[in-house]
PDB file of C-alpha atoms in Angstrom:
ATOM      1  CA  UNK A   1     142.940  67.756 101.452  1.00  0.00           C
ATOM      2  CA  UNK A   2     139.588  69.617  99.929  1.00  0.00           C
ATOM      3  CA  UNK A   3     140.466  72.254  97.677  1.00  0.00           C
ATOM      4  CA  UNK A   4     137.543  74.848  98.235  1.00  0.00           C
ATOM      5  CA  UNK A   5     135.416  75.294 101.018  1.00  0.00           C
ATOM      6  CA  UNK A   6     132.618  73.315 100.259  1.00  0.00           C
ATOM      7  CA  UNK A   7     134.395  70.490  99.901  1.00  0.00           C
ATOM      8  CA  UNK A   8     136.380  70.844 103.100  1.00  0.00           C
ATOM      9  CA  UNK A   9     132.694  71.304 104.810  1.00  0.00           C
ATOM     10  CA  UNK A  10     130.995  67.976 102.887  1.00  0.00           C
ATOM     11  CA  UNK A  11     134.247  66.223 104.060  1.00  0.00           C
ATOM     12  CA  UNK A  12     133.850  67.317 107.779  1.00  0.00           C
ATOM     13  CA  UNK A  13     130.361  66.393 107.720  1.00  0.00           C
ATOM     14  CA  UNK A  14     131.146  63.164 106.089  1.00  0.00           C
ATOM     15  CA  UNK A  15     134.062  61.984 108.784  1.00  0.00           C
ATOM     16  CA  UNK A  16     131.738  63.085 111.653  1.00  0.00           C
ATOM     17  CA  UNK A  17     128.523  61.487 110.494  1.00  0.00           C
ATOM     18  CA  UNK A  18     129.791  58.809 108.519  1.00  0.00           C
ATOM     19  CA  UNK A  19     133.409  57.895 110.509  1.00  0.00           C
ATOM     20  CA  UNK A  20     132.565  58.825 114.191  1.00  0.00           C
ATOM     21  CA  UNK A  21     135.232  61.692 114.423  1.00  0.00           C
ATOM     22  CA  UNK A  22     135.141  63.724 117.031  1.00  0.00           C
ATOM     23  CA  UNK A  23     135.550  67.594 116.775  1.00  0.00           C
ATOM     24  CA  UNK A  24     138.648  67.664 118.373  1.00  0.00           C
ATOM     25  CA  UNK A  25     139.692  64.632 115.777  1.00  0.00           C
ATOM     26  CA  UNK A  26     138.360  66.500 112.999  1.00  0.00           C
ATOM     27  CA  UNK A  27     140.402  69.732 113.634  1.00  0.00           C
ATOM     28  CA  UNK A  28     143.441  67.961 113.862  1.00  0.00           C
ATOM     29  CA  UNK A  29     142.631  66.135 110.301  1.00  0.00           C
ATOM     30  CA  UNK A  30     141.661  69.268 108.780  1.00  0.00           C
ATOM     31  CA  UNK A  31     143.964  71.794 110.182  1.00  0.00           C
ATOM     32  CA  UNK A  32     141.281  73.897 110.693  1.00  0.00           C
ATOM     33  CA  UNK A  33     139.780  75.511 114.319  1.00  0.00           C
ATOM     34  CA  UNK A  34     136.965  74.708 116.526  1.00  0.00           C
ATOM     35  CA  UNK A  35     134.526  77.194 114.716  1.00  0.00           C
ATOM     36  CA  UNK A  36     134.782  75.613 110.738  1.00  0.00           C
ATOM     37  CA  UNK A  37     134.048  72.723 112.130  1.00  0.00           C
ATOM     38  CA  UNK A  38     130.663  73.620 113.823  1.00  0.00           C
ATOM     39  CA  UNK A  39     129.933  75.913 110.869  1.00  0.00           C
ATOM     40  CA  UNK A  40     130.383  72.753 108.972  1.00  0.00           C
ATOM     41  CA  UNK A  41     128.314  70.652 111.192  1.00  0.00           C
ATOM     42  CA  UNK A  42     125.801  73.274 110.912  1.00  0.00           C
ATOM     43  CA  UNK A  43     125.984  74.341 107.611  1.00  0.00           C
ATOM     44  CA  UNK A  44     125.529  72.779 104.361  1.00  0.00           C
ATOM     45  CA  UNK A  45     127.257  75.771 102.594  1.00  0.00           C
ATOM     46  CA  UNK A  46     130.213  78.018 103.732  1.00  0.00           C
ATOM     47  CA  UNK A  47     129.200  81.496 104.395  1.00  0.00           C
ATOM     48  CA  UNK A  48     129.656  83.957 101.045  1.00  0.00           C
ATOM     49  CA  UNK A  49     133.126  85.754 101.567  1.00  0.00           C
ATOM     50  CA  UNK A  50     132.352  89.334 102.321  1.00  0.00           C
ATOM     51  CA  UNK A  51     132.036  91.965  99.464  1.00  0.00           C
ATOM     52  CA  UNK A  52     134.492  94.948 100.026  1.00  0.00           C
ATOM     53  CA  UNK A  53     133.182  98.430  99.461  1.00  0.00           C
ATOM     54  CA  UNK A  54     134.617  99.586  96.362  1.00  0.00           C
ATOM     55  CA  UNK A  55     137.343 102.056  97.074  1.00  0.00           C
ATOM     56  CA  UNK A  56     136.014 105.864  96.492  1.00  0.00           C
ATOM     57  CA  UNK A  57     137.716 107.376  93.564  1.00  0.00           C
ATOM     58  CA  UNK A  58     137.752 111.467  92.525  1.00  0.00           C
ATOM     59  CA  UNK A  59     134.755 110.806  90.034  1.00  0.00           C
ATOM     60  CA  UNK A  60     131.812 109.587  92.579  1.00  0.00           C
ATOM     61  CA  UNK A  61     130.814 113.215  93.033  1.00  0.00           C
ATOM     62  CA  UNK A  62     130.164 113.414  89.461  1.00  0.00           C
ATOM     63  CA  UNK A  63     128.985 109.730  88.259  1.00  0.00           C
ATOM     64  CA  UNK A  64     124.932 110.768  88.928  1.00  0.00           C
ATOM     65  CA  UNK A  65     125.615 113.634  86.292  1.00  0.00           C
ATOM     66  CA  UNK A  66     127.532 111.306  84.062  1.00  0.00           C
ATOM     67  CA  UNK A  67     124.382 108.861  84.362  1.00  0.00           C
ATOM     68  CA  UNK A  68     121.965 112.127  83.431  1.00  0.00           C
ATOM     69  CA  UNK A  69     123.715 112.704  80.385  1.00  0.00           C
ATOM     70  CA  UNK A  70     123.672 108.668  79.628  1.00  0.00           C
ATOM     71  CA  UNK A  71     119.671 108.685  80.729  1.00  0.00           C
ATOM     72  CA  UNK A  72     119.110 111.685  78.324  1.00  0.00           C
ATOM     73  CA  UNK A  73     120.981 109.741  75.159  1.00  0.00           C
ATOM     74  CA  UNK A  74     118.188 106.830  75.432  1.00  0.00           C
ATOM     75  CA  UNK A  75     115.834 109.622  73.519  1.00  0.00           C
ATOM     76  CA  UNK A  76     118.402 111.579  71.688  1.00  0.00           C
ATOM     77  CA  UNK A  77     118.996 111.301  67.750  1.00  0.00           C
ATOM     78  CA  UNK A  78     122.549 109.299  66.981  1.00  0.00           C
ATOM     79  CA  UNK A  79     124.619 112.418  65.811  1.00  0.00           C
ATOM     80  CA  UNK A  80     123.870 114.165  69.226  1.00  0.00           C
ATOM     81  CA  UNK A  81     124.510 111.080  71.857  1.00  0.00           C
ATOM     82  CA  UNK A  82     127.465 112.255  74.536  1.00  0.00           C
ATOM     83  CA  UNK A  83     130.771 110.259  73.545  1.00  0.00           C
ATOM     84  CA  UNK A  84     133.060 110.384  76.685  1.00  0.00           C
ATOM     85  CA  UNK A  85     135.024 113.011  74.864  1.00  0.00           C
ATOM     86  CA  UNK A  86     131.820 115.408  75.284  1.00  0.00           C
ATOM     87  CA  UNK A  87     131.128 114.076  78.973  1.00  0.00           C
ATOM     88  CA  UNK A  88     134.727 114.833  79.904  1.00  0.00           C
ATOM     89  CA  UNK A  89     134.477 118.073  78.316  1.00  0.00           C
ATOM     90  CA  UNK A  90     131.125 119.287  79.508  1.00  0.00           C
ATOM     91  CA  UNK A  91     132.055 118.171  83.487  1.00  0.00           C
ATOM     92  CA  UNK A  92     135.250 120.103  82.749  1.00  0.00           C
ATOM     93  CA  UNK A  93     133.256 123.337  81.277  1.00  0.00           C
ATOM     94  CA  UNK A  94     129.807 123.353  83.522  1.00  0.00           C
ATOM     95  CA  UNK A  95     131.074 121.545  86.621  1.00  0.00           C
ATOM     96  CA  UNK A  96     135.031 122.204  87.196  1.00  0.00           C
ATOM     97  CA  UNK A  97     135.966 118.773  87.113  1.00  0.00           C
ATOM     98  CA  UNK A  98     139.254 120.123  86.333  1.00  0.00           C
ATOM     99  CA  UNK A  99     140.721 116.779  88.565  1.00  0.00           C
ATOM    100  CA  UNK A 100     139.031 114.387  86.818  1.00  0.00           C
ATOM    101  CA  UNK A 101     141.286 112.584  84.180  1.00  0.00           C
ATOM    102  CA  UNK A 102     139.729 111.671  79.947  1.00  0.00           C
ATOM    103  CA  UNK A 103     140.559 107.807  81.141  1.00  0.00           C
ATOM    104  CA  UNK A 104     138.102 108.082  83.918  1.00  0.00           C
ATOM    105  CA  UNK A 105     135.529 108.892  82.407  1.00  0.00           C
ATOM    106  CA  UNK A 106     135.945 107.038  79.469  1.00  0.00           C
ATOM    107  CA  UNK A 107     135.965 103.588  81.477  1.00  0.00           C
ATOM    108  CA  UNK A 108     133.267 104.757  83.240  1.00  0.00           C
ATOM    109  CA  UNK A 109     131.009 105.389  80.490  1.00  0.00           C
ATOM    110  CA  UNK A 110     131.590 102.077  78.644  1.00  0.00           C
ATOM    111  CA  UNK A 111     130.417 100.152  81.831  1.00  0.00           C
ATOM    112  CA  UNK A 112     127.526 102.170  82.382  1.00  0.00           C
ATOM    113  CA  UNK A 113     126.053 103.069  79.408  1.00  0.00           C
ATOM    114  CA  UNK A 114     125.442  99.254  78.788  1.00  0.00           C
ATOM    115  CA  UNK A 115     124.045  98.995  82.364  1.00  0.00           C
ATOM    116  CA  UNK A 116     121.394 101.970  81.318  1.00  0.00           C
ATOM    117  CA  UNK A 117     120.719 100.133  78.389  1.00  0.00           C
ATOM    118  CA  UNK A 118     119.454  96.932  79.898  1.00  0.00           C
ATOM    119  CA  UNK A 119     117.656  99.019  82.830  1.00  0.00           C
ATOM    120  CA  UNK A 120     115.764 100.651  80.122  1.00  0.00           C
ATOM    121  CA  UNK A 121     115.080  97.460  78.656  1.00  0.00           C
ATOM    122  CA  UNK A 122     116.976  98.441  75.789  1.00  0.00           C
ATOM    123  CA  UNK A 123     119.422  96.494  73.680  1.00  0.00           C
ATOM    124  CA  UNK A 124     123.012  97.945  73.316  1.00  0.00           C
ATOM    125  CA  UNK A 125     123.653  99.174  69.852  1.00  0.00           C
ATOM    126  CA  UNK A 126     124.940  96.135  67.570  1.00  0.00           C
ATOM    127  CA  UNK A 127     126.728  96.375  64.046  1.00  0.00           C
ATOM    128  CA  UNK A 128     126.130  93.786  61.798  1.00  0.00           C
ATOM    129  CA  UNK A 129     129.256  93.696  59.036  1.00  0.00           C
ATOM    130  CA  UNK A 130     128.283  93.075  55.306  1.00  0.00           C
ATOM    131  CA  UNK A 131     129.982  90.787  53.033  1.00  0.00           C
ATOM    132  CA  UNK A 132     130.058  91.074  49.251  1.00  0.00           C
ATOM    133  CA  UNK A 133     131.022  88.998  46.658  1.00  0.00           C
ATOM    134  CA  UNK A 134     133.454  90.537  44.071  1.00  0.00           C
ATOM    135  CA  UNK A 135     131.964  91.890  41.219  1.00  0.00           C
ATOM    136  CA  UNK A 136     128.303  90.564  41.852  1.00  0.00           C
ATOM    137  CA  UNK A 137     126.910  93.754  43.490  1.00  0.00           C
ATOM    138  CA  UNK A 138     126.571  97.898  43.023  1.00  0.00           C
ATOM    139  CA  UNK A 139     125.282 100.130  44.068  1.00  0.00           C
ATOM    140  CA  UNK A 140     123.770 103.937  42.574  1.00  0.00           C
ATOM    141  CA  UNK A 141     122.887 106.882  43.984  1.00  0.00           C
ATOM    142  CA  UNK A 142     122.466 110.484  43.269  1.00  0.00           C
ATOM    143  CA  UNK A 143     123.483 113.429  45.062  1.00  0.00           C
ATOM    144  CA  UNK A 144     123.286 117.458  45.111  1.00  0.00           C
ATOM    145  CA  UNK A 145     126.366 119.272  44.210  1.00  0.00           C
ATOM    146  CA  UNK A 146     126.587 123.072  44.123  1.00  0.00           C
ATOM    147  CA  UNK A 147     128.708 124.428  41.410  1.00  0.00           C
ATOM    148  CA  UNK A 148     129.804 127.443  39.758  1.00  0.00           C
ATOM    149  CA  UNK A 149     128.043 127.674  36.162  1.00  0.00           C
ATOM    150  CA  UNK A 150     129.552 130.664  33.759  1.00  0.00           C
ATOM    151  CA  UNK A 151     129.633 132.267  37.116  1.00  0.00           C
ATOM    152  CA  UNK A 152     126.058 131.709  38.476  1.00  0.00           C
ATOM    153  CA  UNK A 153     125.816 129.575  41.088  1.00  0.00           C
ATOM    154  CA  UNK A 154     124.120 126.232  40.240  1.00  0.00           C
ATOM    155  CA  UNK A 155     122.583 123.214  41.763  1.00  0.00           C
ATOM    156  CA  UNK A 156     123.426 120.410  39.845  1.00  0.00           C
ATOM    157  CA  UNK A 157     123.087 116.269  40.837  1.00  0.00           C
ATOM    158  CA  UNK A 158     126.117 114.021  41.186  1.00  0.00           C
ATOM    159  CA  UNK A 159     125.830 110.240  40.030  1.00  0.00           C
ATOM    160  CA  UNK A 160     127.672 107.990  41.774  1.00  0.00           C
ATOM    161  CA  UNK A 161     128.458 104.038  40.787  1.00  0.00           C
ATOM    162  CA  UNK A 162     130.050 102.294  43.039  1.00  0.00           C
ATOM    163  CA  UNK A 163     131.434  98.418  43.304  1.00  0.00           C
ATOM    164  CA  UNK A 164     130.053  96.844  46.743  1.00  0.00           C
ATOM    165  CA  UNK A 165     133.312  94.285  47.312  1.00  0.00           C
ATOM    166  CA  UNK A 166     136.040  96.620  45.770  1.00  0.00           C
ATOM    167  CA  UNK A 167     134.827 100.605  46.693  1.00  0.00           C
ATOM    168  CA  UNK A 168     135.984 101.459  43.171  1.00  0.00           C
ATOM    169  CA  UNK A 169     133.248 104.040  42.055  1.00  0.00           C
ATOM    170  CA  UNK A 170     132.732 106.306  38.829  1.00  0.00           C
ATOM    171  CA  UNK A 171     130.989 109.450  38.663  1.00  0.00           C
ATOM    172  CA  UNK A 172     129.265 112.097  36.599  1.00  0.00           C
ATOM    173  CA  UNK A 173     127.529 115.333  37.099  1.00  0.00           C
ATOM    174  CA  UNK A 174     124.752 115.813  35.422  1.00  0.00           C
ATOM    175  CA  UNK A 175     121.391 118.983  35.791  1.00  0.00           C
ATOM    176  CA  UNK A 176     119.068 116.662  36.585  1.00  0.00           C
ATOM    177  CA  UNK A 177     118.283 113.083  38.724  1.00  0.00           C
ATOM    178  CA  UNK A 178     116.032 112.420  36.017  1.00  0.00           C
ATOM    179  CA  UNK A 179     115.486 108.860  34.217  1.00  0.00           C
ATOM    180  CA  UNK A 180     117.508 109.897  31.195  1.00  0.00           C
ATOM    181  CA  UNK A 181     120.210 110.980  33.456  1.00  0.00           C
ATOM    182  CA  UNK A 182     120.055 107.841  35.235  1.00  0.00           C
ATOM    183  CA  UNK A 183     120.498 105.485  32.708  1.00  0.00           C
ATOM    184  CA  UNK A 184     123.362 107.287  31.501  1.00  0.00           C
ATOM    185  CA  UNK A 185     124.866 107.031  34.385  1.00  0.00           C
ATOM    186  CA  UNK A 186     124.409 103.726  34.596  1.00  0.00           C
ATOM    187  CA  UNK A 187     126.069 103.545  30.802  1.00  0.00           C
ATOM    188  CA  UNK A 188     129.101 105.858  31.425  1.00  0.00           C
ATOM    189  CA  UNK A 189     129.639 103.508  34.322  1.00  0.00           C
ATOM    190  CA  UNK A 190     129.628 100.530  33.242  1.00  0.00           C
ATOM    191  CA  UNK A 191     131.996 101.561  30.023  1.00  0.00           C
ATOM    192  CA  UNK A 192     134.527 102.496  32.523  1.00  0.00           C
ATOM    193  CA  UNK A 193     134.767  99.244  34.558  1.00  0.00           C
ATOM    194  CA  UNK A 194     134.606  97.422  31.876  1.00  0.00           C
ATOM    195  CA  UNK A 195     132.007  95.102  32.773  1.00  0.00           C
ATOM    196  CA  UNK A 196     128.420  94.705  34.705  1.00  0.00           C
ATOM    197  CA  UNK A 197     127.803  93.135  38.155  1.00  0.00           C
ATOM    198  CA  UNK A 198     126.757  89.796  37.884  1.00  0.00           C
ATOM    199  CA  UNK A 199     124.189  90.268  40.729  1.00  0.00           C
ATOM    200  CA  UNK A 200     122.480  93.686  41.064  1.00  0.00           C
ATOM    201  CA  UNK A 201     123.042  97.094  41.205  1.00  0.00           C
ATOM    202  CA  UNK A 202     121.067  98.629  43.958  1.00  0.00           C
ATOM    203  CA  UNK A 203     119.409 102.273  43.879  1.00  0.00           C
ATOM    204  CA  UNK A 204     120.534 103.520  47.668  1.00  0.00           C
ATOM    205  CA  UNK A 205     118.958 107.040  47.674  1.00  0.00           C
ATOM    206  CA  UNK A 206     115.344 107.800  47.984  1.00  0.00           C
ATOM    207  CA  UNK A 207     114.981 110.123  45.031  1.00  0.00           C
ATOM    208  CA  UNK A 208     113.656 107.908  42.477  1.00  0.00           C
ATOM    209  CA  UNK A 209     114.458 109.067  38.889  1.00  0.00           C
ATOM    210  CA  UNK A 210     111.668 110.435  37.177  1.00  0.00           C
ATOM    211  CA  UNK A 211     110.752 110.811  33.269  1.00  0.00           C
ATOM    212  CA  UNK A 212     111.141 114.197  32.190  1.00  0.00           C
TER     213      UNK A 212
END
C-alpha cells in the first residue's frame, strides 16, 4: 500500500489509466471511498490538510503591546533593550497582567523578537567567540580610579595587563595615563609573569598615552 497521500493518488491514477480499473475496483484495492478516488482522478495533488486555529491563550490581549516594546528595541541603545524580565514586569506594573505567568512571556519574546528582526530587514544579533593561543597575545588598557590621597579625594589611572588565553592580569595605579606610565606598566607586568607574549600585546582603550 502507498504510504502518504500522494502516492496513494499517483497509484489510483496509475491502475485507472494504466490497468483499466474501475472506481468501484479501485476502492476495493485501496480501501479507500468513492470521493479519494475522484479527487484522485481529478487531482494531481491531495488537498493541503487544514491548518487549525491556534488555541487562544491568556496573553493574546497583550502580545500587540509585547510587539510595541519589541518594535521600539530596533532603535534603542543595547543597555536599554526590554529582556522578558522587563516585559513581564512592565505588563504586570502599567497593564495588570497580574494572570500572565514569567514563562509566557519569555517564550513569547524569543519567537518574536527574531520574527521583528527579519520584518525589519534586520539580522538577529550574532556572537562570534574568540580563540587565543596561550601565551601569544595581551592585552593593555588604562582606566580611572578614584581614591583617597592623604585624605583628598583623587583621580588617579589604573593599568591593567592582562593574558588573552589565561585571564591572568597584573595591575598598577599610577597619576597619570601618560607614556612614561605606560611603559612601566608594561615593565612591572611583564616582571611579574615572567615572560612576554610571543604575539602582541594590544592597547584596548582609546586613550592613547601621551608624552608628558
Amino acid at each position: 500500500m502507498p504510504k502518504s497521500k500522494v502516492e496513494l493518488y499517483a497509484a489510483i491514477r496509475r491502475d485507472h489509466r494504466q490497468g483499466g480499473l474501475s472506481m468501484r475496483a479501485l476502492e476495493h484495492k485501496y480501501g479507500v471511498t468513492w470521493r479519494t478516488v475522484r479527487k484522485a482522478l481529478d487531482s494531481k495533488w491531495p488537498e493541503p490538510r487544514k491548518k487549525h486555529r491556534p488555541r487562544a491563550t491568556r496573553l493574546d490581549a497583550y502580545k500587540k503591546i509585547i510587539d510595541g516594546f519589541l518594535q521600539a528595541d530596533l532603535d534603542a541603545q543595547p543597555k536599554q533593550k526590554h529582556t522578558a524580565k522587563r516585559i513581564h514586569d512592565r505588563l504586570v506594573e502599567e497593564h495588570g497582567a497580574v494572570e500572565i505567568s514569567y514563562q509566557m512571556v519569555r517564550s513569547y519574546v524569543a519567537d518574536r523578537r527574531k520574527q521583528i528582526h527579519l520584518l525589519a530587514g534586520r539580522a538577529p544579533d550574532a556572537f562570534v567567540p574568540q580563540s587565543h593561543i596561550p601565551g601569544a597575545e595581551a592585552e593593555a588598557d588604562f582606566g580611572d580610579v578614584h581614591i583617597v590621597l592623604a585624605g583628598v579625594p583623587t583621580r588617579c589611572y589604573l593599568f591593567s595587563f592582562r593574558l588573552s588565553y589565561s585571564g591572568k592580569a597584573v595591575h598598577r595605579v599610577f597619576a597619570s595615563c601618560g607614556q612614561e606610565a605606560f611603559i612601566e606598566g608594561h615593565v612591572h607586568a611583564l616582571n611579574t609573569l615572567g615572560g612576554v607574549p610571543r604575539g602582541r600585546a594590544a592597547t584596548t582603550t582609546s586613550r592613547r598615552p601621551s608624552p608628558e
